[in-house]
Amino acid sequence: MANILVVDDEMGIRELLSEILGDEGHVVQLAENAQQARLARQEAKPDLVLLDIWMPDTDGVTLLKEWQRDGLLTMPVIMMSGHATIDTAVEATRIGALNFLEKPIALQKLLKAVQQGLTRTPEPARPPAPALRVIGSEPVSSGASTGAATPAVHSGFETRPFAGTGAVAAPPANQFASLSFDLPLREARDAFERIYFEYHLNREGGSMTRVAEKTGLERTHLYRKLKQLGVESVRYAKRGE
């Protein structure tokens, strides 16, 4: 378990990364701007930082330079951006960033980069610049054609967390029979999908990996689908990985 600081001005990205990394067993701190990141760096001394480049007050590259200048770049830093140029990525790696993740971020590439970061320590910045490693852009978001990274959360139905601390409640056998055909199509589909995913979560003991395999969804898409449906899997399902 590691202490990971996520710095991004987009709430949806912060929440999504927090859920994913938290489900992997890490302690996650969130900062929405450079000032909050400075305070978190000072108070908690994170083991790794995921740092967005474009932020409204101070951009990520400037903050990285500041940490490097003040001798505070003692942890691996992975830069993130959906709009950075190659020159910006090269500059960040020259300063001392360990990796660069292009948004929207693929789940497996995110986890791989985090694992690599946690097993390495940042090297002192010195010329020549280290070889740039740009990690590709398969979306971490759902399979929507826009590839947007910020999740849209809808709560048309009541959220039903799983029972107990880690136990997953099985859906009543008559829930499918209780679906109303008088509902609008979108609401009826959401109601069916909620029961469907609760069934598979119960059957697989809360294992997100096995549910993803059974339902044919990429794991990040599954996270977002459950959140959209109000299924509190990340917080309440037991880890059966």
Short mmCIF file of C-alpha atoms in Angstrom, two decimals, residues 34-195:
data_model
loop_
_atom_site.label_atom_id
_atom_site.label_comp_id
_atom_site.label_asym_id
_atom_site.label_seq_id
_atom_site.Cartn_x
_atom_site.Cartn_y
_atom_site.Cartn_z
CA ALA A 34 -0.99 23.63 -7.11
CA GLN A 35 -1.53 25.29 -3.72
CA GLN A 36 -3.36 22.25 -2.36
CA ALA A 37 -0.65 20.04 -3.86
CA ARG A 38 2.06 22.02 -2.03
CA LEU A 39 0.29 21.56 1.27
CA ALA A 40 -0.32 17.85 0.67
CA ARG A 41 3.34 17.37 -0.31
CA GLN A 42 4.44 19.11 2.88
CA GLU A 43 2.07 17.31 5.25
CA ALA A 44 1.91 13.76 3.93
CA LYS A 45 5.11 13.19 1.92
CA PRO A 46 3.46 11.03 -0.76
CA ASP A 47 5.16 7.98 -2.22
CA LEU A 48 4.07 8.99 -5.73
CA VAL A 49 2.34 11.96 -7.38
CA LEU A 50 0.02 11.96 -10.41
CA LEU A 51 0.26 15.57 -11.61
CA ASP A 52 -1.89 17.22 -14.26
CA ILE A 53 -0.08 19.67 -16.54
CA TRP A 54 -2.84 22.17 -17.28
CA MET A 55 -4.26 23.74 -14.11
CA PRO A 56 -5.74 27.22 -13.63
CA ASP A 57 -3.43 28.71 -10.98
CA THR A 58 -0.01 27.13 -11.50
CA ASP A 59 0.54 24.55 -14.22
CA GLY A 60 2.02 21.17 -13.41
CA VAL A 61 5.36 21.77 -15.14
CA THR A 62 5.90 24.96 -13.13
CA LEU A 63 5.06 23.11 -9.90
CA LEU A 64 7.46 20.31 -10.89
CA LYS A 65 10.22 22.89 -11.46
CA GLU A 66 9.46 24.42 -8.07
CA TRP A 67 9.78 21.07 -6.29
CA GLN A 68 12.99 20.29 -8.17
CA ARG A 69 14.47 23.71 -7.34
CA ASP A 70 13.62 23.45 -3.64
CA GLY A 71 14.87 19.89 -3.25
CA LEU A 72 11.33 18.54 -2.76
CA LEU A 73 11.31 16.21 -5.77
CA THR A 74 12.00 13.21 -3.56
CA MET A 75 9.10 11.10 -4.88
CA PRO A 76 8.31 9.81 -8.39
CA VAL A 77 6.04 12.13 -10.36
CA ILE A 78 3.90 11.00 -13.28
CA MET A 79 2.59 13.83 -15.44
CA MET A 80 -0.88 13.69 -17.02
CA SER A 81 -2.40 15.72 -19.83
CA GLY A 82 -4.81 15.50 -22.70
CA HIS A 83 -3.43 18.55 -24.52
CA ALA A 84 0.31 18.63 -23.89
CA THR A 85 2.72 18.77 -26.80
CA ILE A 86 5.72 16.50 -27.16
CA ASP A 87 7.94 19.45 -26.23
CA THR A 88 6.05 19.85 -22.95
CA ALA A 89 6.40 16.16 -22.17
CA VAL A 90 10.12 16.26 -22.95
CA GLU A 91 10.54 19.30 -20.69
CA ALA A 92 8.74 17.52 -17.84
CA THR A 93 10.95 14.44 -18.12
CA ARG A 94 14.04 16.64 -18.30
CA ILE A 95 13.04 18.32 -15.04
CA GLY A 96 12.57 14.98 -13.32
CA ALA A 97 9.16 13.50 -14.12
CA LEU A 98 9.29 9.73 -14.27
CA ASN A 99 6.54 9.19 -16.84
CA PHE A 100 3.92 10.94 -18.92
CA LEU A 101 0.35 9.63 -19.26
CA GLU A 102 -1.76 10.93 -22.10
CA LYS A 103 -5.46 11.48 -21.33
CA PRO A 104 -7.84 9.76 -21.57
CA ILE A 105 -5.79 7.22 -19.61
CA ALA A 106 -6.09 3.48 -20.13
CA LEU A 107 -6.62 1.61 -16.87
CA GLN A 108 -3.93 -1.02 -17.37
CA LYS A 109 -1.39 1.60 -18.44
CA LEU A 110 -2.25 3.71 -15.42
CA LEU A 111 -1.73 0.79 -13.05
CA LYS A 112 1.48 -0.22 -14.82
CA ALA A 113 2.90 3.30 -14.59
CA VAL A 114 1.97 3.55 -10.90
CA GLN A 115 3.58 0.19 -10.17
CA GLN A 116 6.75 1.20 -12.01
CA GLY A 117 6.80 4.51 -10.15
CA LEU A 118 6.46 2.85 -6.76
CA THR A 119 9.39 0.54 -7.44
CA ARG A 120 11.71 3.33 -8.57
CA THR A 121 13.05 6.55 -7.12
CA PRO A 122 13.32 9.75 -9.18
CA GLU A 123 16.78 10.45 -10.60
CA PRO A 124 18.38 13.90 -10.26
CA ALA A 125 17.63 16.06 -13.26
CA ARG A 126 20.67 16.42 -15.48
CA PRO A 127 21.34 16.59 -19.25
CA PRO A 128 20.89 14.81 -21.51
CA ALA A 129 17.19 14.39 -20.98
CA PRO A 130 16.00 10.85 -20.30
CA ALA A 131 14.22 9.09 -23.13
CA LEU A 132 10.60 10.16 -23.35
CA ARG A 133 8.10 7.45 -22.59
CA VAL A 134 4.60 8.44 -23.66
CA ILE A 135 2.01 5.96 -22.53
CA GLY A 136 -0.83 5.61 -25.01
CA SER A 137 -4.35 6.88 -25.00
CA GLU A 138 -6.85 4.06 -24.82
CA PRO A 139 -9.65 5.72 -22.80
CA VAL A 140 -10.02 5.17 -19.08
CA SER A 141 -13.52 6.41 -19.59
CA SER A 142 -16.42 4.41 -20.88
CA GLY A 143 -16.57 3.18 -24.44
CA ALA A 144 -18.33 6.34 -25.61
CA SER A 145 -17.01 7.64 -28.90
CA THR A 146 -16.04 10.98 -27.37
CA GLY A 147 -13.49 9.34 -25.07
CA ALA A 148 -14.15 12.00 -22.42
CA ALA A 149 -12.30 11.32 -19.19
CA THR A 150 -14.69 13.10 -16.84
CA PRO A 151 -17.48 10.74 -15.76
CA ALA A 152 -21.08 11.82 -15.85
CA VAL A 153 -22.83 10.56 -12.73
CA HIS A 154 -26.58 10.04 -12.78
CA SER A 155 -28.74 8.93 -9.90
CA GLY A 156 -32.21 8.32 -11.24
CA PHE A 157 -32.70 5.49 -8.74
CA GLU A 158 -31.92 5.12 -5.08
CA THR A 159 -28.36 4.00 -4.33
CA ARG A 160 -28.29 0.59 -2.67
CA PRO A 161 -24.96 -0.16 -1.04
CA PHE A 162 -23.98 -3.74 -0.45
CA ALA A 163 -24.84 -5.14 2.96
CA GLY A 164 -22.32 -5.29 5.78
CA THR A 165 -18.59 -4.61 5.64
CA GLY A 166 -17.54 -6.44 2.54
CA ALA A 167 -20.57 -8.70 2.09
CA VAL A 168 -22.41 -8.32 -1.18
CA ALA A 169 -26.17 -8.52 -0.98
CA ALA A 170 -27.84 -10.84 -3.45
CA PRO A 171 -30.70 -9.25 -5.41
CA PRO A 172 -34.13 -10.65 -4.48
CA ALA A 173 -35.31 -13.31 -6.90
CA ASN A 174 -38.44 -11.36 -7.81
CA GLN A 175 -36.68 -8.13 -8.76
CA PHE A 176 -36.73 -8.88 -12.47
CA ALA A 177 -40.43 -9.67 -12.26
CA SER A 178 -41.02 -6.31 -10.58
CA LEU A 179 -39.62 -4.28 -13.48
CA SER A 180 -42.33 -2.10 -14.90
CA PHE A 181 -42.88 -1.99 -18.65
CA ASP A 182 -44.47 1.43 -18.15
CA LEU A 183 -41.09 2.99 -17.39
CA PRO A 184 -39.33 5.06 -20.06
CA LEU A 185 -36.81 2.95 -21.93
CA ARG A 186 -33.76 4.61 -20.31
CA GLU A 187 -35.08 4.07 -16.77
CA ALA A 188 -36.10 0.48 -17.49
CA ARG A 189 -32.67 -0.27 -18.93
CA ASP A 190 -30.93 1.28 -15.91
CA ALA A 191 -33.09 -0.74 -13.53
CA PHE A 192 -32.27 -3.95 -15.39
CA GLU A 193 -28.56 -3.19 -15.53
CA ARG A 194 -28.46 -2.43 -11.80
CA ILE A 195 -29.96 -5.83 -10.96
#
